[in-house]
GROMACS .gro file of N, CA and C in nm:
model
  273
    1UNK      N    1   4.510  -2.584  -1.611
    1UNK     CA    2   4.576  -2.733  -1.728
    1UNK      C    3   4.747  -2.648  -1.577
    2UNK      N    4   4.791  -2.785  -1.563
    2UNK     CA    5   4.892  -2.796  -1.485
    2UNK      C    6   4.998  -2.853  -1.597
    3UNK      N    7   5.097  -2.809  -1.640
    3UNK     CA    8   5.229  -2.933  -1.652
    3UNK      C    9   5.312  -3.018  -1.550
    4UNK      N   10   5.237  -3.129  -1.607
    4UNK     CA   11   5.360  -3.230  -1.540
    4UNK      C   12   5.449  -3.199  -1.603
    5UNK      N   13   5.617  -3.178  -1.501
    5UNK     CA   14   5.701  -3.192  -1.569
    5UNK      C   15   5.771  -3.303  -1.531
    6UNK      N   16   5.753  -3.424  -1.541
    6UNK     CA   17   5.754  -3.540  -1.439
    6UNK      C   18   5.654  -3.605  -1.586
    7UNK      N   19   5.591  -3.656  -1.666
    7UNK     CA   20   5.540  -3.707  -1.780
    7UNK      C   21   5.674  -3.641  -1.872
    8UNK      N   22   5.610  -3.531  -1.941
    8UNK     CA   23   5.777  -3.479  -2.076
    8UNK      C   24   5.899  -3.539  -1.992
    9UNK      N   25   5.973  -3.520  -1.891
    9UNK     CA   26   6.065  -3.546  -1.876
    9UNK      C   27   6.054  -3.714  -1.915
   10UNK      N   28   5.906  -3.831  -1.860
   10UNK     CA   29   5.973  -3.910  -1.829
   10UNK      C   30   5.939  -3.961  -2.069
   11UNK      N   31   5.849  -3.938  -2.125
   11UNK     CA   32   5.877  -3.865  -2.281
   11UNK      C   33   5.976  -3.868  -2.358
   12UNK      N   34   6.050  -3.776  -2.346
   12UNK     CA   35   6.170  -3.672  -2.331
   12UNK      C   36   6.281  -3.863  -2.323
   13UNK      N   37   6.334  -3.859  -2.183
   13UNK     CA   38   6.403  -3.967  -2.175
   13UNK      C   39   6.322  -4.124  -2.270
   14UNK      N   40   6.191  -4.155  -2.307
   14UNK     CA   41   6.208  -4.248  -2.351
   14UNK      C   42   6.221  -4.212  -2.524
   15UNK      N   43   6.225  -4.050  -2.638
   15UNK     CA   44   6.296  -4.046  -2.770
   15UNK      C   45   6.411  -4.046  -2.733
   16UNK      N   46   6.436  -3.947  -2.637
   16UNK     CA   47   6.639  -3.999  -2.665
   16UNK      C   48   6.687  -4.174  -2.656
   17UNK      N   49   6.631  -4.278  -2.530
   17UNK     CA   50   6.681  -4.401  -2.591
   17UNK      C   51   6.639  -4.449  -2.640
   18UNK      N   52   6.527  -4.443  -2.763
   18UNK     CA   53   6.482  -4.536  -2.891
   18UNK      C   54   6.555  -4.411  -3.031
   19UNK      N   55   6.591  -4.343  -3.007
   19UNK     CA   56   6.712  -4.234  -3.108
   19UNK      C   57   6.830  -4.239  -3.103
   20UNK      N   58   6.826  -4.302  -2.967
   20UNK     CA   59   7.022  -4.372  -2.992
   20UNK      C   60   7.013  -4.479  -3.000
   21UNK      N   61   6.908  -4.595  -2.954
   21UNK     CA   62   6.913  -4.707  -3.004
   21UNK      C   63   6.914  -4.715  -3.154
   22UNK      N   64   6.844  -4.677  -3.265
   22UNK     CA   65   6.882  -4.653  -3.401
   22UNK      C   66   6.932  -4.550  -3.435
   23UNK      N   67   6.980  -4.477  -3.389
   23UNK     CA   68   7.029  -4.351  -3.469
   23UNK      C   69   7.184  -4.412  -3.505
   24UNK      N   70   7.227  -4.479  -3.318
   24UNK     CA   71   7.410  -4.524  -3.304
   24UNK      C   72   7.380  -4.676  -3.309
   25UNK      N   73   7.221  -4.759  -3.235
   25UNK     CA   74   7.277  -4.925  -3.271
   25UNK      C   75   7.255  -4.977  -3.364
   26UNK      N   76   7.268  -4.919  -3.458
   26UNK     CA   77   7.126  -5.037  -3.628
   26UNK      C   78   7.275  -4.997  -3.706
   27UNK      N   79   7.350  -4.895  -3.676
   27UNK     CA   80   7.454  -4.883  -3.762
   27UNK      C   81   7.598  -4.986  -3.694
   28UNK      N   82   7.611  -4.957  -3.567
   28UNK     CA   83   7.689  -4.979  -3.415
   28UNK      C   84   7.711  -5.195  -3.505
   29UNK      N   85   7.515  -5.241  -3.483
   29UNK     CA   86   7.478  -5.343  -3.547
   29UNK      C   87   7.585  -5.424  -3.686
   30UNK      N   88   7.533  -5.344  -3.765
   30UNK     CA   89   7.629  -5.361  -3.942
   30UNK      C   90   7.736  -5.370  -3.868
   31UNK      N   91   7.777  -5.239  -3.834
   31UNK     CA   92   7.971  -5.247  -3.813
   31UNK      C   93   7.980  -5.429  -3.847
   32UNK      N   94   7.957  -5.448  -3.669
   32UNK     CA   95   8.013  -5.602  -3.603
   32UNK      C   96   7.962  -5.676  -3.706
   33UNK      N   97   7.891  -5.692  -3.773
   33UNK     CA   98   7.861  -5.767  -3.873
   33UNK      C   99   7.960  -5.766  -3.971
   34UNK      N  100   8.020  -5.617  -4.030
   34UNK     CA  101   8.064  -5.639  -4.143
   34UNK      C  102   8.209  -5.727  -4.075
   35UNK      N  103   8.250  -5.695  -3.992
   35UNK     CA  104   8.345  -5.728  -3.911
   35UNK      C  105   8.353  -5.845  -3.849
   36UNK      N  106   8.270  -5.932  -3.830
   36UNK     CA  107   8.278  -6.063  -3.783
   36UNK      C  108   8.224  -6.118  -3.929
   37UNK      N  109   8.137  -6.068  -4.042
   37UNK     CA  110   8.198  -6.124  -4.139
   37UNK      C  111   8.309  -6.132  -4.231
   38UNK      N  112   8.435  -6.069  -4.241
   38UNK     CA  113   8.568  -6.083  -4.215
   38UNK      C  114   8.606  -6.169  -4.174
   39UNK      N  115   8.604  -6.165  -4.037
   39UNK     CA  116   8.687  -6.277  -3.964
   39UNK      C  117   8.645  -6.392  -4.018
   40UNK      N  118   8.478  -6.396  -4.035
   40UNK     CA  119   8.439  -6.564  -4.045
   40UNK      C  120   8.505  -6.629  -4.213
   41UNK      N  121   8.533  -6.543  -4.303
   41UNK     CA  122   8.562  -6.570  -4.397
   41UNK      C  123   8.717  -6.596  -4.457
   42UNK      N  124   8.820  -6.558  -4.347
   42UNK     CA  125   8.924  -6.567  -4.338
   42UNK      C  126   8.947  -6.411  -4.390
   43UNK      N  127   8.962  -6.299  -4.448
   43UNK     CA  128   9.012  -6.198  -4.501
   43UNK      C  129   9.158  -6.144  -4.410
   44UNK      N  130   9.107  -6.170  -4.274
   44UNK     CA  131   9.182  -6.019  -4.175
   44UNK      C  132   9.321  -6.205  -4.188
   45UNK      N  133   9.451  -6.124  -4.176
   45UNK     CA  134   9.555  -6.138  -4.123
   45UNK      C  135   9.607  -6.341  -4.157
   46UNK      N  136   9.538  -6.369  -4.295
   46UNK     CA  137   9.538  -6.498  -4.393
   46UNK      C  138   9.514  -6.639  -4.235
   47UNK      N  139   9.367  -6.593  -4.171
   47UNK     CA  140   9.293  -6.687  -4.081
   47UNK      C  141   9.253  -6.755  -4.127
   48UNK      N  142   9.207  -6.901  -4.133
   48UNK     CA  143   9.112  -6.982  -4.147
   48UNK      C  144   8.951  -6.931  -4.169
   49UNK      N  145   8.909  -7.012  -4.247
   49UNK     CA  146   8.747  -6.991  -4.212
   49UNK      C  147   8.696  -6.985  -4.131
   50UNK      N  148   8.611  -6.955  -4.060
   50UNK     CA  149   8.528  -6.985  -3.982
   50UNK      C  150   8.359  -6.904  -4.010
   51UNK      N  151   8.302  -7.021  -4.046
   51UNK     CA  152   8.103  -7.063  -4.029
   51UNK      C  153   8.067  -6.968  -3.974
   52UNK      N  154   8.129  -6.998  -3.804
   52UNK     CA  155   7.983  -6.926  -3.749
   52UNK      C  156   7.973  -6.807  -3.724
   53UNK      N  157   8.100  -6.765  -3.729
   53UNK     CA  158   8.078  -6.635  -3.736
   53UNK      C  159   8.082  -6.585  -3.855
   54UNK      N  160   8.055  -6.602  -3.984
   54UNK     CA  161   7.981  -6.575  -4.087
   54UNK      C  162   7.777  -6.551  -4.055
   55UNK      N  163   7.780  -6.667  -3.990
   55UNK     CA  164   7.640  -6.756  -3.937
   55UNK      C  165   7.587  -6.598  -3.903
   56UNK      N  166   7.647  -6.521  -3.759
   56UNK     CA  167   7.605  -6.542  -3.711
   56UNK      C  168   7.614  -6.308  -3.784
   57UNK      N  169   7.715  -6.297  -3.865
   57UNK     CA  170   7.688  -6.187  -3.925
   57UNK      C  171   7.582  -6.120  -4.045
   58UNK      N  172   7.481  -6.260  -4.079
   58UNK     CA  173   7.454  -6.274  -4.154
   58UNK      C  174   7.254  -6.238  -4.123
   59UNK      N  175   7.330  -6.277  -3.967
   59UNK     CA  176   7.217  -6.251  -3.846
   59UNK      C  177   7.206  -6.097  -3.852
   60UNK      N  178   7.287  -6.059  -3.797
   60UNK     CA  179   7.275  -5.965  -3.783
   60UNK      C  180   7.195  -5.847  -3.873
   61UNK      N  181   7.321  -5.904  -4.024
   61UNK     CA  182   7.245  -5.776  -4.132
   61UNK      C  183   7.096  -5.835  -4.164
   62UNK      N  184   6.996  -5.911  -4.091
   62UNK     CA  185   6.874  -5.930  -4.146
   62UNK      C  186   6.799  -5.923  -4.054
   63UNK      N  187   6.879  -5.840  -3.926
   63UNK     CA  188   6.759  -5.785  -3.765
   63UNK      C  189   6.850  -5.607  -3.883
   64UNK      N  190   6.938  -5.646  -3.888
   64UNK     CA  191   6.891  -5.482  -3.937
   64UNK      C  192   6.874  -5.445  -4.074
   65UNK      N  193   6.845  -5.512  -4.119
   65UNK     CA  194   6.713  -5.515  -4.251
   65UNK      C  195   6.584  -5.485  -4.219
   66UNK      N  196   6.567  -5.592  -4.176
   66UNK     CA  197   6.436  -5.573  -4.048
   66UNK      C  198   6.352  -5.477  -4.034
   67UNK      N  199   6.470  -5.428  -3.917
   67UNK     CA  200   6.440  -5.272  -3.842
   67UNK      C  201   6.432  -5.161  -3.969
   68UNK      N  202   6.482  -5.175  -4.070
   68UNK     CA  203   6.482  -5.097  -4.137
   68UNK      C  204   6.326  -5.109  -4.245
   69UNK      N  205   6.298  -5.227  -4.315
   69UNK     CA  206   6.213  -5.243  -4.387
   69UNK      C  207   6.080  -5.236  -4.304
   70UNK      N  208   6.081  -5.220  -4.110
   70UNK     CA  209   5.952  -5.228  -4.065
   70UNK      C  210   5.941  -5.106  -4.022
   71UNK      N  211   6.078  -4.918  -4.020
   71UNK     CA  212   6.088  -4.800  -4.005
   71UNK      C  213   6.014  -4.750  -4.096
   72UNK      N  214   6.042  -4.818  -4.270
   72UNK     CA  215   5.942  -4.756  -4.349
   72UNK      C  216   5.860  -4.821  -4.377
   73UNK      N  217   5.740  -4.946  -4.338
   73UNK     CA  218   5.595  -4.949  -4.361
   73UNK      C  219   5.549  -4.905  -4.229
   74UNK      N  220   5.632  -4.869  -4.027
   74UNK     CA  221   5.633  -4.739  -4.005
   74UNK      C  222   5.527  -4.603  -4.024
   75UNK      N  223   5.682  -4.595  -4.132
   75UNK     CA  224   5.652  -4.412  -4.166
   75UNK      C  225   5.513  -4.424  -4.301
   76UNK      N  226   5.491  -4.560  -4.384
   76UNK     CA  227   5.405  -4.518  -4.460
   76UNK      C  228   5.318  -4.584  -4.481
   77UNK      N  229   5.225  -4.659  -4.345
   77UNK     CA  230   5.117  -4.739  -4.279
   77UNK      C  231   5.012  -4.621  -4.361
   78UNK      N  232   4.997  -4.484  -4.355
   78UNK     CA  233   4.895  -4.424  -4.393
   78UNK      C  234   4.835  -4.477  -4.522
   79UNK      N  235   4.969  -4.415  -4.612
   79UNK     CA  236   4.947  -4.411  -4.723
   79UNK      C  237   4.887  -4.536  -4.764
   80UNK      N  238   4.987  -4.651  -4.749
   80UNK     CA  239   4.960  -4.788  -4.809
   80UNK      C  240   4.777  -4.828  -4.784
   81UNK      N  241   4.756  -4.816  -4.632
   81UNK     CA  242   4.628  -4.770  -4.591
   81UNK      C  243   4.489  -4.752  -4.717
   82UNK      N  244   4.551  -4.587  -4.741
   82UNK     CA  245   4.458  -4.519  -4.847
   82UNK      C  246   4.448  -4.535  -4.998
   83UNK      N  247   4.591  -4.647  -5.017
   83UNK     CA  248   4.619  -4.625  -5.140
   83UNK      C  249   4.572  -4.764  -5.242
   84UNK      N  250   4.641  -4.855  -5.093
   84UNK     CA  251   4.633  -5.026  -5.187
   84UNK      C  252   4.575  -5.088  -5.086
   85UNK      N  253   4.502  -4.972  -4.969
   85UNK     CA  254   4.391  -5.124  -4.867
   85UNK      C  255   4.484  -5.166  -4.819
   86UNK      N  256   4.622  -5.191  -4.779
   86UNK     CA  257   4.672  -5.280  -4.675
   86UNK      C  258   4.666  -5.148  -4.561
   87UNK      N  259   4.633  -5.267  -4.439
   87UNK     CA  260   4.660  -5.193  -4.356
   87UNK      C  261   4.718  -5.275  -4.272
   88UNK      N  262   4.891  -5.150  -4.220
   88UNK     CA  263   4.934  -5.252  -4.100
   88UNK      C  264   4.957  -5.178  -3.988
   89UNK      N  265   5.028  -5.229  -3.861
   89UNK     CA  266   5.007  -5.164  -3.672
   89UNK      C  267   4.857  -5.140  -3.719
   90UNK      N  268   4.771  -5.164  -3.721
   90UNK     CA  269   4.675  -5.158  -3.705
   90UNK      C  270   4.608  -4.969  -3.745
   91UNK      N  271   4.717  -4.908  -3.916
   91UNK     CA  272   4.640  -4.812  -3.913
   91UNK      C  273   4.486  -4.838  -3.991
   0.00000   0.00000   0.00000
């Protein structure tokens, strides 16, 4: 049995990329959403309301919530199938 180091490096790189995306990317999207919401509502420096920024902020919040809910459902997919008979993600 030979160890294929290139496959191990590729798998480790994928794990690192996904970890960076979810570990830093989702909080960064949330922080950007907060900043855009504050700028869109006119709370910063007495600026006027800009509805487009508020809409983009809510879109970013929806992406973060969808990612979190999808992650929780992915983690609990076997339990959901076992106890409730709900089959998600091909479980």
